């Protein structure tokens, strides 16, 4: 009986299976392989096919033949073509800017700031029953484009028709969608003090959070000087709030004043100080607060010195203007040489702007030297046009820059 030691090398080779070939990269070629038992005609046909340069789904290879069949030696893989993004790093985006009717003037100013912003129109019609009959012209032509909408929620009556457009634009296969809402109107109703209070800031934030996602992802929402920064967390994950500020416009304007080196900033309450002091910290500051005396709330100076200064009262918005007027009086009583005011959002319901008179020499206890507002509230801008002491600082440059973020 033969043992392993006495077995011949030839016998061992016959009993030992040949090692399996090392698996190479799988071919993506769609041609059949020729087996060792294939006919000569089939091998010749496969050789003819594989000697050609193959272009299948971006892959290319050159075939060669040997006695055992055909195989690809060096496949040359070329990646599939990838569409270019509309704008690369450092490039200006080309943007189609739509707007509500109230924002026509501001939209024109924004488009004038940048040649890459193209103004577009919407047909704002109404049915006989008063409900909106809206139409977006050339809707198919905006596919693949960056689109923005400039909104003004100046009253509940105009919100529905604008939301109808806002919800529709992202569904038109656009590359991205940006909503510019300079004034977030329910920002001051952000908390509950008694059970049963309704925080309508949360309601509006939820409504905007359900804007459909465009091909480029969630909607970008641009708001200027929202009343409370924590309102960022009222928005859902389907929208990206971007909070901008009008304070840089004020700082630029203050530098142009002849007494720019004598400016002090006053805040009517602690909330305004917390909101803006970091942007204005190189100015001397005065902080006022409200104290209750009986049935009245009186403004007093908490800290800071107004004597001999041109004091500028800064807040995010004004409604009736009562707090600003009380602040103006207390600053004048403490020796302010001039008193001016700035708010990003001049709301002024019921023409309350008429309370503010220009200083014609009467002194700061009776009048303001300047009252600066932005054009975030277009109805107010129209009402105070050419009316002293009001001066409008346009958000057009700021909006044009925000659209390129």
CSV table of C-alpha atoms in Angstrom, one decimal:
chain,number,residue,atom,x,y,z
A,1,UNK,CA,0.0,0.0,0.0
A,2,UNK,CA,1.5,3.3,-1.0
A,3,UNK,CA,2.0,6.0,1.6
A,4,UNK,CA,2.2,9.7,1.4
A,5,UNK,CA,6.0,9.4,1.7
A,6,UNK,CA,6.3,6.9,-1.1
A,7,UNK,CA,3.9,8.6,-3.5
A,8,UNK,CA,5.4,10.1,-6.6
A,9,UNK,CA,5.3,13.8,-7.1
A,10,UNK,CA,3.1,13.3,-10.2
A,11,UNK,CA,0.6,11.3,-8.1
A,12,UNK,CA,0.5,14.1,-5.4
A,13,UNK,CA,-0.2,16.7,-8.1
A,14,UNK,CA,-3.0,14.6,-9.5
A,15,UNK,CA,-4.7,14.3,-6.1
A,16,UNK,CA,-4.2,18.0,-5.0
A,17,UNK,CA,-6.8,20.4,-6.4
A,18,UNK,CA,-5.5,23.4,-8.2
A,19,UNK,CA,-5.8,26.6,-6.2
A,20,UNK,CA,-8.7,28.8,-7.2
A,21,UNK,CA,-7.7,31.8,-9.2
A,22,UNK,CA,-7.7,35.1,-7.2
A,23,UNK,CA,-10.9,36.9,-7.9
A,24,UNK,CA,-10.3,40.0,-9.9
A,25,UNK,CA,-12.6,43.0,-10.3
A,26,UNK,CA,-15.9,42.1,-11.8
A,27,UNK,CA,-16.4,43.2,-15.3
A,28,UNK,CA,-19.4,45.3,-16.0
A,29,UNK,CA,-19.2,44.4,-19.7
A,30,UNK,CA,-22.4,43.1,-21.2
A,31,UNK,CA,-20.6,40.6,-23.6
A,32,UNK,CA,-20.6,36.8,-22.9
A,33,UNK,CA,-17.4,35.1,-21.9
A,34,UNK,CA,-16.0,32.4,-24.1
A,35,UNK,CA,-15.5,29.1,-22.2
A,36,UNK,CA,-12.7,26.6,-22.9
A,37,UNK,CA,-15.1,24.4,-24.7
A,38,UNK,CA,-16.6,27.1,-26.9
A,39,UNK,CA,-16.5,26.6,-30.6
A,40,UNK,CA,-13.9,28.4,-32.7
A,41,UNK,CA,-16.6,30.5,-34.4
A,42,UNK,CA,-18.1,31.6,-31.1
A,43,UNK,CA,-14.6,32.5,-29.8
A,44,UNK,CA,-13.9,34.5,-32.9
A,45,UNK,CA,-17.2,36.4,-32.6
A,46,UNK,CA,-16.5,37.2,-28.9
A,47,UNK,CA,-13.0,38.3,-29.8
A,48,UNK,CA,-14.2,40.7,-32.4
A,49,UNK,CA,-16.6,42.2,-29.9
A,50,UNK,CA,-14.0,42.5,-27.1
A,51,UNK,CA,-11.3,43.9,-29.2
A,52,UNK,CA,-13.5,46.9,-29.7
A,53,UNK,CA,-13.5,49.8,-27.2
A,54,UNK,CA,-16.6,49.3,-25.1
A,55,UNK,CA,-18.8,52.2,-23.8
A,56,UNK,CA,-21.4,50.9,-21.4
A,57,UNK,CA,-22.7,53.2,-18.7
A,58,UNK,CA,-19.5,55.2,-18.5
A,59,UNK,CA,-17.2,52.1,-18.4
A,60,UNK,CA,-14.7,51.4,-21.2
A,61,UNK,CA,-12.4,48.3,-21.6
A,62,UNK,CA,-10.2,46.6,-24.2
A,63,UNK,CA,-10.6,42.8,-24.6
A,64,UNK,CA,-7.8,40.4,-25.4
A,65,UNK,CA,-7.9,36.6,-26.2
A,66,UNK,CA,-6.0,33.6,-25.0
A,67,UNK,CA,-6.3,29.9,-25.4
A,68,UNK,CA,-8.7,29.6,-22.5
A,69,UNK,CA,-11.1,32.3,-23.6
A,70,UNK,CA,-11.4,36.1,-23.5
A,71,UNK,CA,-11.0,38.5,-20.6
A,72,UNK,CA,-10.6,42.2,-20.0
A,73,UNK,CA,-7.0,43.1,-19.0
A,74,UNK,CA,-7.3,46.8,-18.0
A,75,UNK,CA,-10.7,48.3,-17.8
A,76,UNK,CA,-10.6,52.1,-18.1
A,77,UNK,CA,-13.5,53.4,-16.0
A,78,UNK,CA,-14.8,56.9,-16.8
A,79,UNK,CA,-17.3,58.4,-14.3
A,80,UNK,CA,-20.7,59.4,-15.5
A,81,UNK,CA,-21.2,63.1,-16.2
A,82,UNK,CA,-22.5,65.0,-13.1
A,83,UNK,CA,-24.6,68.1,-13.7
A,84,UNK,CA,-23.0,71.3,-12.5
A,85,UNK,CA,-24.5,73.2,-9.6
A,86,UNK,CA,-26.1,76.5,-10.4
A,87,UNK,CA,-23.5,78.4,-8.5
A,88,UNK,CA,-20.2,77.2,-7.1
A,89,UNK,CA,-18.1,78.4,-4.2
A,90,UNK,CA,-17.4,82.1,-4.5
A,91,UNK,CA,-19.8,82.5,-7.4
A,92,UNK,CA,-22.9,84.8,-7.4
A,93,UNK,CA,-26.2,82.9,-7.5
A,94,UNK,CA,-28.7,84.0,-10.2
A,95,UNK,CA,-31.9,84.5,-8.4
A,96,UNK,CA,-35.5,85.0,-9.5
A,97,UNK,CA,-37.2,87.4,-7.0
A,98,UNK,CA,-40.9,87.3,-6.6
A,99,UNK,CA,-42.8,89.7,-4.2
A,100,UNK,CA,-46.2,90.6,-2.8
A,101,UNK,CA,-47.8,93.8,-4.0
A,102,UNK,CA,-46.9,95.8,-0.9
A,103,UNK,CA,-43.2,95.0,-1.4
A,104,UNK,CA,-43.0,96.2,-5.0
A,105,UNK,CA,-40.8,99.2,-4.3
A,106,UNK,CA,-38.4,97.4,-2.0
A,107,UNK,CA,-38.1,94.5,-4.5
A,108,UNK,CA,-37.2,96.9,-7.2
A,109,UNK,CA,-34.4,98.3,-5.0
A,110,UNK,CA,-33.1,94.9,-4.2
A,111,UNK,CA,-33.0,93.9,-7.9
A,112,UNK,CA,-31.2,97.2,-8.7
A,113,UNK,CA,-28.4,96.3,-6.2
A,114,UNK,CA,-27.3,93.1,-8.0
A,115,UNK,CA,-27.5,92.2,-11.7
A,116,UNK,CA,-27.8,88.5,-10.7
A,117,UNK,CA,-31.3,89.2,-9.2
A,118,UNK,CA,-34.1,89.2,-11.7
A,119,UNK,CA,-37.5,90.7,-10.7
A,120,UNK,CA,-40.5,88.4,-11.5
A,121,UNK,CA,-44.2,89.1,-11.3
A,122,UNK,CA,-47.3,87.3,-9.9
A,123,UNK,CA,-50.9,88.0,-10.9
A,124,UNK,CA,-52.6,88.9,-7.7
A,125,UNK,CA,-56.3,88.6,-8.7
A,126,UNK,CA,-59.4,87.9,-6.6
A,127,UNK,CA,-62.6,86.0,-7.3
A,128,UNK,CA,-65.9,87.8,-6.8
A,129,UNK,CA,-66.2,86.3,-3.4
A,130,UNK,CA,-62.9,87.9,-2.3
A,131,UNK,CA,-60.8,84.8,-2.2
A,132,UNK,CA,-57.4,85.0,-4.1
A,133,UNK,CA,-57.2,84.0,-7.7
A,134,UNK,CA,-53.4,83.7,-8.1
A,135,UNK,CA,-51.2,82.9,-11.1
A,136,UNK,CA,-47.5,82.5,-11.5
A,137,UNK,CA,-46.5,83.4,-15.1
A,138,UNK,CA,-44.0,81.2,-17.0
A,139,UNK,CA,-43.9,78.7,-14.1
A,140,UNK,CA,-42.2,76.0,-16.2
A,141,UNK,CA,-39.3,78.3,-17.0
A,142,UNK,CA,-38.2,78.6,-13.3
A,143,UNK,CA,-37.3,74.9,-13.1
A,144,UNK,CA,-33.8,74.5,-11.8
A,145,UNK,CA,-33.5,78.1,-10.7
A,146,UNK,CA,-32.9,79.7,-7.3
A,147,UNK,CA,-36.1,81.4,-6.3
A,148,UNK,CA,-36.9,84.0,-3.5
A,149,UNK,CA,-40.1,85.6,-2.4
A,150,UNK,CA,-40.2,89.0,-0.6
A,151,UNK,CA,-43.2,88.9,1.8
A,152,UNK,CA,-45.1,91.4,4.0
A,153,UNK,CA,-47.5,90.0,6.6
A,154,UNK,CA,-48.8,93.5,7.5
A,155,UNK,CA,-52.3,92.2,8.4
A,156,UNK,CA,-54.0,88.8,8.7
A,157,UNK,CA,-56.0,89.6,5.6
A,158,UNK,CA,-52.9,89.3,3.3
A,159,UNK,CA,-51.2,86.3,4.9
A,160,UNK,CA,-53.4,83.6,3.3
A,161,UNK,CA,-52.8,84.7,-0.3
A,162,UNK,CA,-49.0,85.0,0.2
A,163,UNK,CA,-48.8,81.6,1.9
A,164,UNK,CA,-50.6,80.2,-1.1
A,165,UNK,CA,-47.7,81.4,-3.3
A,166,UNK,CA,-45.0,80.5,-0.8
A,167,UNK,CA,-46.3,76.9,-0.5
A,168,UNK,CA,-46.5,76.6,-4.3
A,169,UNK,CA,-43.1,78.0,-5.5
A,170,UNK,CA,-41.0,75.2,-4.0
A,171,UNK,CA,-43.1,72.6,-5.9
A,172,UNK,CA,-42.1,73.9,-9.3
A,173,UNK,CA,-38.8,71.9,-9.3
A,174,UNK,CA,-36.7,74.9,-8.3
A,175,UNK,CA,-33.1,74.6,-7.2
A,176,UNK,CA,-33.7,76.4,-3.9
A,177,UNK,CA,-36.2,78.6,-2.2
A,178,UNK,CA,-35.7,81.6,0.1
A,179,UNK,CA,-38.4,83.5,1.9
A,180,UNK,CA,-37.6,87.0,3.0
A,181,UNK,CA,-40.0,88.2,5.7
A,182,UNK,CA,-38.4,91.3,7.1
A,183,UNK,CA,-40.9,91.8,9.9
A,184,UNK,CA,-42.2,88.7,11.8
A,185,UNK,CA,-45.4,90.3,12.9
A,186,UNK,CA,-46.4,88.1,15.9
A,187,UNK,CA,-43.0,88.2,17.5
A,188,UNK,CA,-44.2,90.1,20.6
A,189,UNK,CA,-46.8,87.3,21.3
A,190,UNK,CA,-44.2,84.7,22.1
A,191,UNK,CA,-45.1,83.6,25.6
A,192,UNK,CA,-48.0,82.8,27.9
A,193,UNK,CA,-48.6,84.6,31.1
A,194,UNK,CA,-51.9,83.0,32.0
A,195,UNK,CA,-53.4,79.7,31.2
A,196,UNK,CA,-55.4,80.2,28.0
A,197,UNK,CA,-53.1,82.8,26.4
A,198,UNK,CA,-52.2,81.9,22.8
A,199,UNK,CA,-48.7,82.4,21.7
A,200,UNK,CA,-49.4,83.4,18.1
A,201,UNK,CA,-45.7,83.6,17.3
A,202,UNK,CA,-45.5,79.9,17.6
A,203,UNK,CA,-48.6,79.5,15.4
A,204,UNK,CA,-47.0,81.5,12.6
A,205,UNK,CA,-43.7,79.8,13.0
A,206,UNK,CA,-45.4,76.4,12.6
A,207,UNK,CA,-47.2,77.6,9.5
A,208,UNK,CA,-43.9,78.6,7.9
A,209,UNK,CA,-42.3,75.4,9.0
A,210,UNK,CA,-44.6,73.4,6.7
A,211,UNK,CA,-43.4,75.1,3.5
A,212,UNK,CA,-42.7,72.2,1.1
A,213,UNK,CA,-39.0,71.3,0.6
A,214,UNK,CA,-37.6,72.3,-2.7
A,215,UNK,CA,-35.1,70.2,-4.7
A,216,UNK,CA,-32.3,72.0,-2.9
A,217,UNK,CA,-33.5,71.2,0.5
A,218,UNK,CA,-35.4,73.2,3.3
A,219,UNK,CA,-36.5,76.8,2.8
A,220,UNK,CA,-34.2,79.6,4.0
A,221,UNK,CA,-36.2,82.2,6.0
A,222,UNK,CA,-34.6,85.6,6.4
A,223,UNK,CA,-36.0,87.8,9.2
A,224,UNK,CA,-34.7,91.1,10.5
A,225,UNK,CA,-34.5,91.8,14.3
A,226,UNK,CA,-37.1,89.3,15.5
A,227,UNK,CA,-38.4,90.3,18.8
A,228,UNK,CA,-36.9,87.5,20.8
A,229,UNK,CA,-34.0,85.3,19.6
A,230,UNK,CA,-35.4,82.2,21.4
A,231,UNK,CA,-38.2,82.3,18.8
A,232,UNK,CA,-35.7,80.5,16.5
A,233,UNK,CA,-36.8,77.3,18.4
A,234,UNK,CA,-40.4,77.7,17.4
A,235,UNK,CA,-39.5,76.7,13.8
A,236,UNK,CA,-39.4,73.1,12.7
A,237,UNK,CA,-36.6,71.2,11.0
A,238,UNK,CA,-38.0,71.8,7.5
A,239,UNK,CA,-37.1,75.5,7.5
A,240,UNK,CA,-33.8,77.3,8.2
A,241,UNK,CA,-34.3,80.7,9.9
A,242,UNK,CA,-31.6,83.3,9.2
A,243,UNK,CA,-31.8,86.2,11.6
A,244,UNK,CA,-30.4,89.5,10.2
A,245,UNK,CA,-30.3,93.0,11.8
A,246,UNK,CA,-30.9,96.5,10.7
A,247,UNK,CA,-28.4,97.9,13.3
A,248,UNK,CA,-25.5,98.0,10.8
A,249,UNK,CA,-27.7,100.6,8.8
A,250,UNK,CA,-28.1,102.7,11.9
A,251,UNK,CA,-24.3,102.6,12.7
A,252,UNK,CA,-23.5,103.8,9.2
A,253,UNK,CA,-26.0,106.6,9.5
A,254,UNK,CA,-24.7,107.7,12.9
A,255,UNK,CA,-21.2,108.0,11.5
A,256,UNK,CA,-22.5,110.5,9.0
A,257,UNK,CA,-23.9,112.9,11.7
A,258,UNK,CA,-21.9,116.0,12.5
A,259,UNK,CA,-21.9,115.1,16.2
A,260,UNK,CA,-21.1,111.4,15.6
A,261,UNK,CA,-18.4,111.6,18.4
A,262,UNK,CA,-21.1,112.6,20.9
A,263,UNK,CA,-23.6,109.8,20.5
A,264,UNK,CA,-24.9,107.7,23.3
A,265,UNK,CA,-27.3,104.8,22.9
A,266,UNK,CA,-30.3,104.4,25.2
A,267,UNK,CA,-32.4,101.3,25.6
A,268,UNK,CA,-36.0,101.7,26.8
A,269,UNK,CA,-35.8,98.4,28.8
A,270,UNK,CA,-33.6,95.5,29.7
A,271,UNK,CA,-35.0,93.4,26.8
A,272,UNK,CA,-33.8,95.9,24.2
A,273,UNK,CA,-30.4,96.1,25.9
A,274,UNK,CA,-30.0,92.3,25.8
A,275,UNK,CA,-31.1,92.3,22.2
A,276,UNK,CA,-28.7,94.9,20.8
A,277,UNK,CA,-25.9,95.8,23.2
A,278,UNK,CA,-23.3,93.6,21.6
A,279,UNK,CA,-23.7,95.4,18.2
A,280,UNK,CA,-23.5,98.8,19.8
A,281,UNK,CA,-21.0,98.3,22.7
A,282,UNK,CA,-18.5,100.9,21.4
A,283,UNK,CA,-21.1,103.6,22.2
A,284,UNK,CA,-21.7,104.9,25.7
A,285,UNK,CA,-24.9,103.2,26.9
A,286,UNK,CA,-28.0,104.3,29.0
A,287,UNK,CA,-30.4,101.7,30.2
A,288,UNK,CA,-33.9,102.6,31.1
A,289,UNK,CA,-36.6,100.5,32.8
A,290,UNK,CA,-40.3,100.7,33.6
A,291,UNK,CA,-41.5,100.8,37.2
A,292,UNK,CA,-45.0,100.7,38.4
A,293,UNK,CA,-46.3,103.6,40.6
A,294,UNK,CA,-49.9,103.0,41.4
A,295,UNK,CA,-51.8,102.5,38.2
A,296,UNK,CA,-49.0,104.0,36.1
A,297,UNK,CA,-45.9,102.6,34.6
A,298,UNK,CA,-43.1,105.2,34.6
A,299,UNK,CA,-39.8,105.1,32.7
A,300,UNK,CA,-36.7,105.8,34.7
A,301,UNK,CA,-32.9,105.7,34.0
A,302,UNK,CA,-31.4,102.6,35.5
A,303,UNK,CA,-27.8,103.3,34.5
A,304,UNK,CA,-25.8,105.6,32.3
A,305,UNK,CA,-25.4,109.4,31.9
A,306,UNK,CA,-27.3,111.4,29.3
A,307,UNK,CA,-25.9,114.9,30.1
A,308,UNK,CA,-24.8,116.8,27.0
A,309,UNK,CA,-25.2,113.8,24.7
A,310,UNK,CA,-27.1,113.2,21.5
A,311,UNK,CA,-29.0,110.2,22.8
A,312,UNK,CA,-30.4,107.7,20.3
A,313,UNK,CA,-33.1,105.4,21.7
A,314,UNK,CA,-32.9,101.9,20.1
A,315,UNK,CA,-35.5,99.2,20.0
A,316,UNK,CA,-36.7,96.5,17.6
A,317,UNK,CA,-40.2,97.9,17.0
A,318,UNK,CA,-42.7,100.6,17.9
A,319,UNK,CA,-46.4,100.3,18.1
A,320,UNK,CA,-48.2,103.2,19.9
A,321,UNK,CA,-45.0,104.9,20.8
A,322,UNK,CA,-45.9,105.5,24.4
A,323,UNK,CA,-42.7,104.0,25.9
A,324,UNK,CA,-40.5,105.8,23.4
A,325,UNK,CA,-42.1,109.2,24.3
A,326,UNK,CA,-41.7,108.5,28.1
A,327,UNK,CA,-38.1,107.5,27.5
A,328,UNK,CA,-37.5,110.7,25.5
A,329,UNK,CA,-38.9,112.9,28.3
A,330,UNK,CA,-36.7,111.2,31.0
A,331,UNK,CA,-33.6,111.5,28.9
A,332,UNK,CA,-34.3,115.2,28.3
A,333,UNK,CA,-34.9,115.7,32.0
A,334,UNK,CA,-31.5,114.2,32.7
A,335,UNK,CA,-29.7,116.7,30.4
A,336,UNK,CA,-29.6,115.1,27.0
A,337,UNK,CA,-28.7,117.8,24.4
A,338,UNK,CA,-30.6,115.9,21.6
A,339,UNK,CA,-32.8,112.9,21.5
A,340,UNK,CA,-33.4,110.7,18.4
A,341,UNK,CA,-34.9,107.2,18.0
A,342,UNK,CA,-34.3,104.1,15.9
A,343,UNK,CA,-36.6,101.1,15.4
A,344,UNK,CA,-36.2,98.4,12.8
A,345,UNK,CA,-40.0,98.0,12.4
A,346,UNK,CA,-42.2,101.0,12.5
A,347,UNK,CA,-45.7,99.6,12.8
A,348,UNK,CA,-47.6,102.6,14.1
A,349,UNK,CA,-51.2,101.4,14.1
A,350,UNK,CA,-53.9,104.0,14.0
A,351,UNK,CA,-51.4,106.6,12.7
A,352,UNK,CA,-49.6,106.7,16.0
A,353,UNK,CA,-46.6,108.2,14.2
A,354,UNK,CA,-48.3,111.5,14.4
A,355,UNK,CA,-47.3,111.7,18.1
A,356,UNK,CA,-43.7,112.3,17.1
A,357,UNK,CA,-42.8,115.9,16.2
A,358,UNK,CA,-39.5,117.2,14.7
A,359,UNK,CA,-37.2,119.3,16.8
A,360,UNK,CA,-37.5,122.8,15.4
A,361,UNK,CA,-35.8,124.4,18.4
A,362,UNK,CA,-38.3,123.4,21.1
A,363,UNK,CA,-35.8,121.1,22.7
A,364,UNK,CA,-35.5,117.3,23.2
A,365,UNK,CA,-38.3,117.2,25.9
A,366,UNK,CA,-40.8,118.0,23.2
A,367,UNK,CA,-39.5,116.6,19.9
A,368,UNK,CA,-37.0,114.3,18.3
A,369,UNK,CA,-34.1,115.3,16.1
A,370,UNK,CA,-34.3,112.1,14.0
A,371,UNK,CA,-36.6,109.0,13.9
A,372,UNK,CA,-35.0,106.3,11.8
A,373,UNK,CA,-37.0,103.2,10.6
A,374,UNK,CA,-36.4,100.6,7.9
A,375,UNK,CA,-38.7,99.7,5.0
A,376,UNK,CA,-39.7,96.4,6.6
A,377,UNK,CA,-43.2,97.7,7.0
A,378,UNK,CA,-44.1,99.2,3.6
A,379,UNK,CA,-47.4,100.8,4.6
A,380,UNK,CA,-45.7,102.8,7.2
A,381,UNK,CA,-43.0,103.9,4.8
A,382,UNK,CA,-45.6,105.3,2.5
A,383,UNK,CA,-47.4,107.1,5.3
A,384,UNK,CA,-44.3,108.9,6.7
A,385,UNK,CA,-42.8,109.7,3.3
A,386,UNK,CA,-41.3,113.3,3.4
A,387,UNK,CA,-42.5,113.7,7.0
A,388,UNK,CA,-40.0,114.9,9.6
A,389,UNK,CA,-38.4,113.6,11.8
A,390,UNK,CA,-38.8,110.3,10.0
A,391,UNK,CA,-36.0,108.9,7.8
A,392,UNK,CA,-36.1,105.5,6.1
A,393,UNK,CA,-33.0,103.3,6.0
A,394,UNK,CA,-33.5,100.8,3.3
A,395,UNK,CA,-32.9,97.0,3.8
A,396,UNK,CA,-32.3,96.5,0.1
A,397,UNK,CA,-28.5,96.0,0.3
A,398,UNK,CA,-28.9,93.7,3.3
A,399,UNK,CA,-31.5,91.6,1.6
A,400,UNK,CA,-29.5,91.4,-1.6
A,401,UNK,CA,-26.5,90.2,0.4
A,402,UNK,CA,-28.7,87.7,2.4
A,403,UNK,CA,-29.9,86.1,-0.9
A,404,UNK,CA,-26.3,85.1,-1.7
A,405,UNK,CA,-25.8,83.2,1.5
